[in-house]
Amino acid sequence: MGKLIVEGPVRLTGSVRVSGSKNSALPILAAALLCDERVVLENVPNLMDIHTMIEILSAAGCRVFFENGVAIIDPPTNPCTDIPYELVRKMRASFNVLGPLAAKFQKASVSLPGGCSIGVRPVDYHLEGLQKLGFSIKIEHGIVTAEMEKKIDEAIISLPFPSVGATEHIMTTAAILDGTHTVIENAAMEPEIEDLAIFLNRAGCRVLGAGTKRIEVFGVKKAHGCIHKIIPDRIEAGTYIIAIAATMGDAIVEGLDVSHLISLFDVLKNSGVSLSQLDRDKVRVSMDRRPDPIKIQVTPYPGFPTDLQPQIIVFLSKAQGTSTVIETVFKSRFQHVDELRRFGAKIEVSDGTAIVYGVERLSGAQVSATDLRAAAALVIAGLIANGTTSVNEVDQIFRGYEDIVQKLSNLSAVIEYQK
């Protein structure tokens, strides 16, 4: 794997434009399997995970064209419903093709998923939901097979935890179960859920309540083609906003949806960051001192996002006092902390809580990325540290950040990718 060489400290200035949402594009690409006609998706980010999902759609028999942020998906003429392990192991979101394939073609097989190492994320909620929709589930040799067993008039599925992936999977599968009324209780409320529902409705499905804790899906016989634009990536936007604030910079972030980042804005304002909304999709971020210490609780949306937890810990590592970050989504998601200590950060972790003792300065170091968001956090640490930082095993950062080296360079960072 490659590495990113970062020179610090630097003060980020200029502007950066946010790409389309990876976490929205992936489930919508999976949902395109439902459609009997061409689907056109705009504002699709050019990322490793997107290319993996395109390979999965191709393996299922779809014809997919992807160029300049536009993905065109034509339905399969000779469908294949056995998705190979080599593709599914690369990322967790690939598992969400199981339900749509089984709903459309009566039976499908997909390997248990891979992805980032950020803690235990079982697919039990997915499988229990599919069973309540009338599918039989069989797991052998790491392969999950779902087969339509019986038609269900009404399925009420109450999720023990508002899992984003399970909500998306159940919602998409239920969309073309003709005559089945599905209710998802304790559903995830993320903007990506809403975006998926908008896509499904444009394709002729009937989904109500997305963005709330109760989603209703009235199954239709088939889905047709449509054109849909992917929402901005709130996690990418949040990462750049945090990076600008952490470097005591002054820069503009464009192309975001401010309403998706209220929890982050509240945290940053409480720590002393100046955030000015210049337009509907444009924010100026500026910071002229070390942050004030704060307490953050990471919770499902609309709370503070777990995918910004590693980055905000870096920001707080130079605070003027002691901060607390409580992680309730993935309690073991602190693998980046050991690497941050190599910079000189003072952080203690116990039972899902990080105590961050602010220090005056960080020093550049050799570190290794443990997962996608940790990689971004280590890059931010390199930007604020004195000297040279080498973030090794960094290629996974390209799973979630389009053109990150160029975008940071445009913000005055001194950063280079080396294989």
PDB file of N, CA and C in Angstrom, residues 175-264:
ATOM      1  N   ALA A 175     -39.207  -2.619  -1.560  1.00  0.00           N
ATOM      2  CA  ALA A 175     -39.777  -1.694  -2.548  1.00  0.00           C
ATOM      3  C   ALA A 175     -40.468  -2.392  -3.710  1.00  0.00           C
ATOM      4  N   ILE A 176     -39.993  -3.598  -4.103  1.00  0.00           N
ATOM      5  CA  ILE A 176     -40.636  -4.291  -5.234  1.00  0.00           C
ATOM      6  C   ILE A 176     -41.272  -5.622  -4.812  1.00  0.00           C
ATOM      7  N   LEU A 177     -41.620  -5.723  -3.547  1.00  0.00           N
ATOM      8  CA  LEU A 177     -42.408  -6.881  -3.105  1.00  0.00           C
ATOM      9  C   LEU A 177     -43.874  -6.505  -3.264  1.00  0.00           C
ATOM     10  N   ASP A 178     -44.397  -6.763  -4.435  1.00  0.00           N
ATOM     11  CA  ASP A 178     -45.734  -6.306  -4.809  1.00  0.00           C
ATOM     12  C   ASP A 178     -46.787  -6.784  -3.812  1.00  0.00           C
ATOM     13  N   GLY A 179     -47.549  -5.824  -3.275  1.00  0.00           N
ATOM     14  CA  GLY A 179     -48.628  -6.154  -2.357  1.00  0.00           C
ATOM     15  C   GLY A 179     -48.217  -6.256  -0.906  1.00  0.00           C
ATOM     16  N   THR A 180     -46.924  -6.106  -0.615  1.00  0.00           N
ATOM     17  CA  THR A 180     -46.447  -6.192   0.766  1.00  0.00           C
ATOM     18  C   THR A 180     -46.298  -4.786   1.350  1.00  0.00           C
ATOM     19  N   HIS A 181     -46.909  -4.583   2.495  1.00  0.00           N
ATOM     20  CA  HIS A 181     -46.767  -3.323   3.231  1.00  0.00           C
ATOM     21  C   HIS A 181     -45.741  -3.546   4.332  1.00  0.00           C
ATOM     22  N   THR A 182     -44.632  -2.816   4.259  1.00  0.00           N
ATOM     23  CA  THR A 182     -43.543  -2.984   5.219  1.00  0.00           C
ATOM     24  C   THR A 182     -43.420  -1.740   6.085  1.00  0.00           C
ATOM     25  N   VAL A 183     -43.310  -1.965   7.389  1.00  0.00           N
ATOM     26  CA  VAL A 183     -43.076  -0.873   8.336  1.00  0.00           C
ATOM     27  C   VAL A 183     -41.741  -1.125   9.026  1.00  0.00           C
ATOM     28  N   ILE A 184     -40.824  -0.147   8.945  1.00  0.00           N
ATOM     29  CA  ILE A 184     -39.534  -0.245   9.632  1.00  0.00           C
ATOM     30  C   ILE A 184     -39.570   0.712  10.818  1.00  0.00           C
ATOM     31  N   GLU A 185     -39.563   0.142  12.024  1.00  0.00           N
ATOM     32  CA  GLU A 185     -39.551   0.943  13.250  1.00  0.00           C
ATOM     33  C   GLU A 185     -38.115   1.103  13.747  1.00  0.00           C
ATOM     34  N   ASN A 186     -37.853   2.234  14.400  1.00  0.00           N
ATOM     35  CA  ASN A 186     -36.503   2.580  14.864  1.00  0.00           C
ATOM     36  C   ASN A 186     -35.522   2.606  13.694  1.00  0.00           C
ATOM     37  N   ALA A 187     -36.000   3.132  12.571  1.00  0.00           N
ATOM     38  CA  ALA A 187     -35.175   3.234  11.366  1.00  0.00           C
ATOM     39  C   ALA A 187     -34.090   4.292  11.545  1.00  0.00           C
ATOM     40  N   ALA A 188     -32.985   4.118  10.821  1.00  0.00           N
ATOM     41  CA  ALA A 188     -31.955   5.163  10.768  1.00  0.00           C
ATOM     42  C   ALA A 188     -32.530   6.387  10.064  1.00  0.00           C
ATOM     43  N   MET A 189     -32.073   7.574  10.462  1.00  0.00           N
ATOM     44  CA  MET A 189     -32.640   8.821   9.953  1.00  0.00           C
ATOM     45  C   MET A 189     -31.646   9.645   9.135  1.00  0.00           C
ATOM     46  N   GLU A 190     -30.521   9.050   8.750  1.00  0.00           N
ATOM     47  CA  GLU A 190     -29.478   9.768   8.032  1.00  0.00           C
ATOM     48  C   GLU A 190     -29.968  10.372   6.718  1.00  0.00           C
ATOM     49  N   PRO A 191     -29.346  11.463   6.259  1.00  0.00           N
ATOM     50  CA  PRO A 191     -29.692  12.046   4.954  1.00  0.00           C
ATOM     51  C   PRO A 191     -29.554  11.044   3.809  1.00  0.00           C
ATOM     52  N   GLU A 192     -28.630  10.094   3.953  1.00  0.00           N
ATOM     53  CA  GLU A 192     -28.447   9.088   2.897  1.00  0.00           C
ATOM     54  C   GLU A 192     -29.672   8.185   2.770  1.00  0.00           C
ATOM     55  N   ILE A 193     -30.379   7.961   3.875  1.00  0.00           N
ATOM     56  CA  ILE A 193     -31.625   7.196   3.846  1.00  0.00           C
ATOM     57  C   ILE A 193     -32.671   7.968   3.038  1.00  0.00           C
ATOM     58  N   GLU A 194     -32.763   9.260   3.293  1.00  0.00           N
ATOM     59  CA  GLU A 194     -33.709  10.098   2.552  1.00  0.00           C
ATOM     60  C   GLU A 194     -33.378  10.108   1.065  1.00  0.00           C
ATOM     61  N   ASP A 195     -32.096  10.193   0.743  1.00  0.00           N
ATOM     62  CA  ASP A 195     -31.698  10.234  -0.666  1.00  0.00           C
ATOM     63  C   ASP A 195     -32.076   8.938  -1.372  1.00  0.00           C
ATOM     64  N   LEU A 196     -31.871   7.815  -0.696  1.00  0.00           N
ATOM     65  CA  LEU A 196     -32.254   6.518  -1.256  1.00  0.00           C
ATOM     66  C   LEU A 196     -33.757   6.455  -1.500  1.00  0.00           C
ATOM     67  N   ALA A 197     -34.538   6.951  -0.542  1.00  0.00           N
ATOM     68  CA  ALA A 197     -36.003   6.940  -0.692  1.00  0.00           C
ATOM     69  C   ALA A 197     -36.437   7.808  -1.874  1.00  0.00           C
ATOM     70  N   ILE A 198     -35.795   8.962  -2.049  1.00  0.00           N
ATOM     71  CA  ILE A 198     -36.117   9.834  -3.190  1.00  0.00           C
ATOM     72  C   ILE A 198     -35.845   9.106  -4.499  1.00  0.00           C
ATOM     73  N   PHE A 199     -34.700   8.399  -4.556  1.00  0.00           N
ATOM     74  CA  PHE A 199     -34.380   7.621  -5.761  1.00  0.00           C
ATOM     75  C   PHE A 199     -35.436   6.549  -6.020  1.00  0.00           C
ATOM     76  N   LEU A 200     -35.773   5.792  -4.986  1.00  0.00           N
ATOM     77  CA  LEU A 200     -36.751   4.714  -5.148  1.00  0.00           C
ATOM     78  C   LEU A 200     -38.097   5.266  -5.627  1.00  0.00           C
ATOM     79  N   ASN A 201     -38.514   6.382  -5.059  1.00  0.00           N
ATOM     80  CA  ASN A 201     -39.794   6.970  -5.467  1.00  0.00           C
ATOM     81  C   ASN A 201     -39.736   7.477  -6.907  1.00  0.00           C
ATOM     82  N   ARG A 202     -38.595   7.998  -7.320  1.00  0.00           N
ATOM     83  CA  ARG A 202     -38.442   8.430  -8.717  1.00  0.00           C
ATOM     84  C   ARG A 202     -38.516   7.235  -9.668  1.00  0.00           C
ATOM     85  N   ALA A 203     -38.124   6.070  -9.150  1.00  0.00           N
ATOM     86  CA  ALA A 203     -38.159   4.857  -9.974  1.00  0.00           C
ATOM     87  C   ALA A 203     -39.520   4.170  -9.935  1.00  0.00           C
ATOM     88  N   GLY A 204     -40.512   4.806  -9.314  1.00  0.00           N
ATOM     89  CA  GLY A 204     -41.866   4.260  -9.309  1.00  0.00           C
ATOM     90  C   GLY A 204     -42.243   3.490  -8.068  1.00  0.00           C
ATOM     91  N   CYS A 205     -41.352   3.460  -7.077  1.00  0.00           N
ATOM     92  CA  CYS A 205     -41.666   2.778  -5.819  1.00  0.00           C
ATOM     93  C   CYS A 205     -42.431   3.743  -4.898  1.00  0.00           C
ATOM     94  N   ARG A 206     -42.854   3.232  -3.742  1.00  0.00           N
ATOM     95  CA  ARG A 206     -43.614   4.060  -2.811  1.00  0.00           C
ATOM     96  C   ARG A 206     -43.049   3.900  -1.403  1.00  0.00           C
ATOM     97  N   VAL A 207     -42.234   4.878  -1.019  1.00  0.00           N
ATOM     98  CA  VAL A 207     -41.587   4.870   0.293  1.00  0.00           C
ATOM     99  C   VAL A 207     -41.975   6.152   1.017  1.00  0.00           C
ATOM    100  N   LEU A 208     -42.476   6.018   2.236  1.00  0.00           N
ATOM    101  CA  LEU A 208     -42.907   7.167   3.024  1.00  0.00           C
ATOM    102  C   LEU A 208     -42.157   7.196   4.355  1.00  0.00           C
ATOM    103  N   GLY A 209     -41.863   8.395   4.843  1.00  0.00           N
ATOM    104  CA  GLY A 209     -41.302   8.543   6.186  1.00  0.00           C
ATOM    105  C   GLY A 209     -39.798   8.479   6.289  1.00  0.00           C
ATOM    106  N   ALA A 210     -39.074   8.370   5.171  1.00  0.00           N
ATOM    107  CA  ALA A 210     -37.613   8.327   5.241  1.00  0.00           C
ATOM    108  C   ALA A 210     -37.091   9.615   5.877  1.00  0.00           C
ATOM    109  N   GLY A 211     -36.141   9.477   6.801  1.00  0.00           N
ATOM    110  CA  GLY A 211     -35.661  10.617   7.558  1.00  0.00           C
ATOM    111  C   GLY A 211     -36.294  10.697   8.934  1.00  0.00           C
ATOM    112  N   THR A 212     -37.270   9.797   9.196  1.00  0.00           N
ATOM    113  CA  THR A 212     -37.879   9.692  10.526  1.00  0.00           C
ATOM    114  C   THR A 212     -37.617   8.280  11.060  1.00  0.00           C
ATOM    115  N   LYS A 213     -38.060   8.036  12.285  1.00  0.00           N
ATOM    116  CA  LYS A 213     -37.833   6.716  12.892  1.00  0.00           C
ATOM    117  C   LYS A 213     -38.796   5.642  12.374  1.00  0.00           C
ATOM    118  N   ARG A 214     -39.801   6.052  11.588  1.00  0.00           N
ATOM    119  CA  ARG A 214     -40.776   5.080  11.084  1.00  0.00           C
ATOM    120  C   ARG A 214     -40.916   5.237   9.574  1.00  0.00           C
ATOM    121  N   ILE A 215     -40.501   4.215   8.849  1.00  0.00           N
ATOM    122  CA  ILE A 215     -40.566   4.216   7.387  1.00  0.00           C
ATOM    123  C   ILE A 215     -41.602   3.192   6.944  1.00  0.00           C
ATOM    124  N   GLU A 216     -42.431   3.586   6.002  1.00  0.00           N
ATOM    125  CA  GLU A 216     -43.396   2.664   5.411  1.00  0.00           C
ATOM    126  C   GLU A 216     -43.052   2.457   3.940  1.00  0.00           C
ATOM    127  N   VAL A 217     -43.102   1.209   3.502  1.00  0.00           N
ATOM    128  CA  VAL A 217     -42.842   0.857   2.109  1.00  0.00           C
ATOM    129  C   VAL A 217     -44.030   0.058   1.585  1.00  0.00           C
ATOM    130  N   PHE A 218     -44.635   0.551   0.522  1.00  0.00           N
ATOM    131  CA  PHE A 218     -45.733  -0.160  -0.133  1.00  0.00           C
ATOM    132  C   PHE A 218     -45.165  -0.781  -1.413  1.00  0.00           C
ATOM    133  N   GLY A 219     -44.968  -2.099  -1.372  1.00  0.00           N
ATOM    134  CA  GLY A 219     -44.307  -2.773  -2.488  1.00  0.00           C
ATOM    135  C   GLY A 219     -45.053  -2.629  -3.804  1.00  0.00           C
ATOM    136  N   VAL A 220     -44.296  -2.406  -4.868  1.00  0.00           N
ATOM    137  CA  VAL A 220     -44.861  -2.307  -6.212  1.00  0.00           C
ATOM    138  C   VAL A 220     -44.368  -3.486  -7.046  1.00  0.00           C
ATOM    139  N   LYS A 221     -44.988  -3.654  -8.209  1.00  0.00           N
ATOM    140  CA  LYS A 221     -44.650  -4.808  -9.050  1.00  0.00           C
ATOM    141  C   LYS A 221     -43.272  -4.669  -9.681  1.00  0.00           C
ATOM    142  N   LYS A 222     -42.931  -3.462 -10.126  1.00  0.00           N
ATOM    143  CA  LYS A 222     -41.626  -3.268 -10.744  1.00  0.00           C
ATOM    144  C   LYS A 222     -41.206  -1.811 -10.641  1.00  0.00           C
ATOM    145  N   ALA A 223     -39.911  -1.589 -10.810  1.00  0.00           N
ATOM    146  CA  ALA A 223     -39.348  -0.239 -10.794  1.00  0.00           C
ATOM    147  C   ALA A 223     -38.854   0.098 -12.192  1.00  0.00           C
ATOM    148  N   HIS A 224     -39.061   1.354 -12.583  1.00  0.00           N
ATOM    149  CA  HIS A 224     -38.608   1.780 -13.911  1.00  0.00           C
ATOM    150  C   HIS A 224     -37.331   2.615 -13.791  1.00  0.00           C
ATOM    151  N   GLY A 225     -36.816   3.071 -14.901  1.00  0.00           N
ATOM    152  CA  GLY A 225     -35.603   3.878 -14.901  1.00  0.00           C
ATOM    153  C   GLY A 225     -35.863   5.297 -14.429  1.00  0.00           C
ATOM    154  N   CYS A 226     -34.795   6.014 -14.096  1.00  0.00           N
ATOM    155  CA  CYS A 226     -34.926   7.412 -13.683  1.00  0.00           C
ATOM    156  C   CYS A 226     -33.557   8.081 -13.700  1.00  0.00           C
ATOM    157  N   ILE A 227     -33.563   9.391 -13.522  1.00  0.00           N
ATOM    158  CA  ILE A 227     -32.341  10.182 -13.370  1.00  0.00           C
ATOM    159  C   ILE A 227     -32.330  10.741 -11.959  1.00  0.00           C
ATOM    160  N   HIS A 228     -31.195  10.632 -11.290  1.00  0.00           N
ATOM    161  CA  HIS A 228     -31.125  11.071  -9.889  1.00  0.00           C
ATOM    162  C   HIS A 228     -29.740  11.653  -9.613  1.00  0.00           C
ATOM    163  N   LYS A 229     -29.710  12.759  -8.859  1.00  0.00           N
ATOM    164  CA  LYS A 229     -28.444  13.388  -8.465  1.00  0.00           C
ATOM    165  C   LYS A 229     -28.141  13.064  -7.004  1.00  0.00           C
ATOM    166  N   ILE A 230     -26.945  12.531  -6.765  1.00  0.00           N
ATOM    167  CA  ILE A 230     -26.517  12.143  -5.423  1.00  0.00           C
ATOM    168  C   ILE A 230     -26.260  13.391  -4.569  1.00  0.00           C
ATOM    169  N   ILE A 231     -26.653  13.334  -3.295  1.00  0.00           N
ATOM    170  CA  ILE A 231     -26.439  14.459  -2.381  1.00  0.00           C
ATOM    171  C   ILE A 231     -24.942  14.645  -2.092  1.00  0.00           C
ATOM    172  N   PRO A 232     -24.549  15.829  -1.560  1.00  0.00           N
ATOM    173  CA  PRO A 232     -23.147  16.049  -1.181  1.00  0.00           C
ATOM    174  C   PRO A 232     -22.716  15.132  -0.040  1.00  0.00           C
ATOM    175  N   ASP A 233     -21.431  14.866   0.016  1.00  0.00           N
ATOM    176  CA  ASP A 233     -20.880  13.987   1.043  1.00  0.00           C
ATOM    177  C   ASP A 233     -20.636  14.780   2.327  1.00  0.00           C
ATOM    178  N   ARG A 234     -21.494  14.565   3.318  1.00  0.00           N
ATOM    179  CA  ARG A 234     -21.396  15.334   4.561  1.00  0.00           C
ATOM    180  C   ARG A 234     -20.150  14.954   5.366  1.00  0.00           C
ATOM    181  N   ILE A 235     -19.680  13.707   5.213  1.00  0.00           N
ATOM    182  CA  ILE A 235     -18.490  13.290   5.965  1.00  0.00           C
ATOM    183  C   ILE A 235     -17.235  13.897   5.339  1.00  0.00           C
ATOM    184  N   GLU A 236     -17.177  13.937   4.021  1.00  0.00           N
ATOM    185  CA  GLU A 236     -16.049  14.611   3.373  1.00  0.00           C
ATOM    186  C   GLU A 236     -16.054  16.091   3.740  1.00  0.00           C
ATOM    187  N   ALA A 237     -17.231  16.723   3.667  1.00  0.00           N
ATOM    188  CA  ALA A 237     -17.345  18.142   4.029  1.00  0.00           C
ATOM    189  C   ALA A 237     -16.883  18.366   5.462  1.00  0.00           C
ATOM    190  N   GLY A 238     -17.359  17.517   6.382  1.00  0.00           N
ATOM    191  CA  GLY A 238     -16.981  17.645   7.778  1.00  0.00           C
ATOM    192  C   GLY A 238     -15.493  17.472   8.001  1.00  0.00           C
ATOM    193  N   THR A 239     -14.887  16.555   7.251  1.00  0.00           N
ATOM    194  CA  THR A 239     -13.445  16.316   7.385  1.00  0.00           C
ATOM    195  C   THR A 239     -12.651  17.554   6.997  1.00  0.00           C
ATOM    196  N   TYR A 240     -13.020  18.196   5.888  1.00  0.00           N
ATOM    197  CA  TYR A 240     -12.293  19.405   5.471  1.00  0.00           C
ATOM    198  C   TYR A 240     -12.557  20.569   6.425  1.00  0.00           C
ATOM    199  N   ILE A 241     -13.774  20.669   6.922  1.00  0.00           N
ATOM    200  CA  ILE A 241     -14.088  21.726   7.885  1.00  0.00           C
ATOM    201  C   ILE A 241     -13.236  21.561   9.144  1.00  0.00           C
ATOM    202  N   ILE A 242     -13.147  20.339   9.646  1.00  0.00           N
ATOM    203  CA  ILE A 242     -12.331  20.071  10.827  1.00  0.00           C
ATOM    204  C   ILE A 242     -10.862  20.352  10.532  1.00  0.00           C
ATOM    205  N   ALA A 243     -10.386  19.946   9.345  1.00  0.00           N
ATOM    206  CA  ALA A 243      -8.980  20.168   8.989  1.00  0.00           C
ATOM    207  C   ALA A 243      -8.644  21.658   8.960  1.00  0.00           C
ATOM    208  N   ILE A 244      -9.534  22.457   8.390  1.00  0.00           N
ATOM    209  CA  ILE A 244      -9.304  23.909   8.335  1.00  0.00           C
ATOM    210  C   ILE A 244      -9.245  24.481   9.740  1.00  0.00           C
ATOM    211  N   ALA A 245     -10.192  24.082  10.590  1.00  0.00           N
ATOM    212  CA  ALA A 245     -10.217  24.573  11.967  1.00  0.00           C
ATOM    213  C   ALA A 245      -8.986  24.111  12.746  1.00  0.00           C
ATOM    214  N   ALA A 246      -8.596  22.853  12.564  1.00  0.00           N
ATOM    215  CA  ALA A 246      -7.458  22.302  13.307  1.00  0.00           C
ATOM    216  C   ALA A 246      -6.159  23.012  12.964  1.00  0.00           C
ATOM    217  N   THR A 247      -6.003  23.432  11.713  1.00  0.00           N
ATOM    218  CA  THR A 247      -4.772  24.111  11.280  1.00  0.00           C
ATOM    219  C   THR A 247      -4.822  25.613  11.545  1.00  0.00           C
ATOM    220  N   MET A 248      -5.871  26.066  12.240  1.00  0.00           N
ATOM    221  CA  MET A 248      -6.097  27.498  12.480  1.00  0.00           C
ATOM    222  C   MET A 248      -6.081  28.251  11.149  1.00  0.00           C
ATOM    223  N   GLY A 249      -6.806  27.654  10.187  1.00  0.00           N
ATOM    224  CA  GLY A 249      -6.858  28.220   8.851  1.00  0.00           C
ATOM    225  C   GLY A 249      -8.050  29.125   8.641  1.00  0.00           C
ATOM    226  N   ASP A 250      -8.215  29.529   7.383  1.00  0.00           N
ATOM    227  CA  ASP A 250      -9.326  30.388   6.972  1.00  0.00           C
ATOM    228  C   ASP A 250      -9.629  30.024   5.526  1.00  0.00           C
ATOM    229  N   ALA A 251     -10.701  29.248   5.309  1.00  0.00           N
ATOM    230  CA  ALA A 251     -10.973  28.738   3.964  1.00  0.00           C
ATOM    231  C   ALA A 251     -12.468  28.527   3.776  1.00  0.00           C
ATOM    232  N   ILE A 252     -12.849  28.312   2.523  1.00  0.00           N
ATOM    233  CA  ILE A 252     -14.252  28.135   2.159  1.00  0.00           C
ATOM    234  C   ILE A 252     -14.490  26.696   1.708  1.00  0.00           C
ATOM    235  N   VAL A 253     -15.559  26.113   2.205  1.00  0.00           N
ATOM    236  CA  VAL A 253     -15.987  24.779   1.779  1.00  0.00           C
ATOM    237  C   VAL A 253     -17.268  24.958   0.972  1.00  0.00           C
ATOM    238  N   GLU A 254     -17.245  24.467  -0.287  1.00  0.00           N
ATOM    239  CA  GLU A 254     -18.373  24.661  -1.201  1.00  0.00           C
ATOM    240  C   GLU A 254     -19.027  23.327  -1.545  1.00  0.00           C
ATOM    241  N   GLY A 255     -20.298  23.406  -1.938  1.00  0.00           N
ATOM    242  CA  GLY A 255     -20.992  22.234  -2.445  1.00  0.00           C
ATOM    243  C   GLY A 255     -21.532  21.314  -1.377  1.00  0.00           C
ATOM    244  N   LEU A 256     -21.653  21.794  -0.137  1.00  0.00           N
ATOM    245  CA  LEU A 256     -22.167  20.960   0.942  1.00  0.00           C
ATOM    246  C   LEU A 256     -23.626  21.314   1.226  1.00  0.00           C
ATOM    247  N   ASP A 257     -24.280  20.485   2.017  1.00  0.00           N
ATOM    248  CA  ASP A 257     -25.612  20.785   2.515  1.00  0.00           C
ATOM    249  C   ASP A 257     -25.476  21.074   4.006  1.00  0.00           C
ATOM    250  N   VAL A 258     -25.605  22.355   4.367  1.00  0.00           N
ATOM    251  CA  VAL A 258     -25.375  22.781   5.745  1.00  0.00           C
ATOM    252  C   VAL A 258     -26.299  22.054   6.716  1.00  0.00           C
ATOM    253  N   SER A 259     -27.526  21.768   6.299  1.00  0.00           N
ATOM    254  CA  SER A 259     -28.494  21.142   7.197  1.00  0.00           C
ATOM    255  C   SER A 259     -28.068  19.746   7.642  1.00  0.00           C
ATOM    256  N   HIS A 260     -27.142  19.119   6.902  1.00  0.00           N
ATOM    257  CA  HIS A 260     -26.683  17.769   7.248  1.00  0.00           C
ATOM    258  C   HIS A 260     -25.590  17.775   8.318  1.00  0.00           C
ATOM    259  N   LEU A 261     -25.086  18.961   8.691  1.00  0.00           N
ATOM    260  CA  LEU A 261     -23.913  19.039   9.566  1.00  0.00           C
ATOM    261  C   LEU A 261     -24.146  19.901  10.801  1.00  0.00           C
ATOM    262  N   ILE A 262     -25.394  20.034  11.215  1.00  0.00           N
ATOM    263  CA  ILE A 262     -25.721  20.893  12.350  1.00  0.00           C
ATOM    264  C   ILE A 262     -24.977  20.466  13.614  1.00  0.00           C
ATOM    265  N   SER A 263     -24.904  19.171  13.872  1.00  0.00           N
ATOM    266  CA  SER A 263     -24.254  18.691  15.098  1.00  0.00           C
ATOM    267  C   SER A 263     -22.766  19.045  15.102  1.00  0.00           C
ATOM    268  N   LEU A 264     -22.107  18.918  13.962  1.00  0.00           N
ATOM    269  CA  LEU A 264     -20.687  19.285  13.861  1.00  0.00           C
ATOM    270  C   LEU A 264     -20.514  20.780  14.076  1.00  0.00           C
TER     271      LEU A 264
END
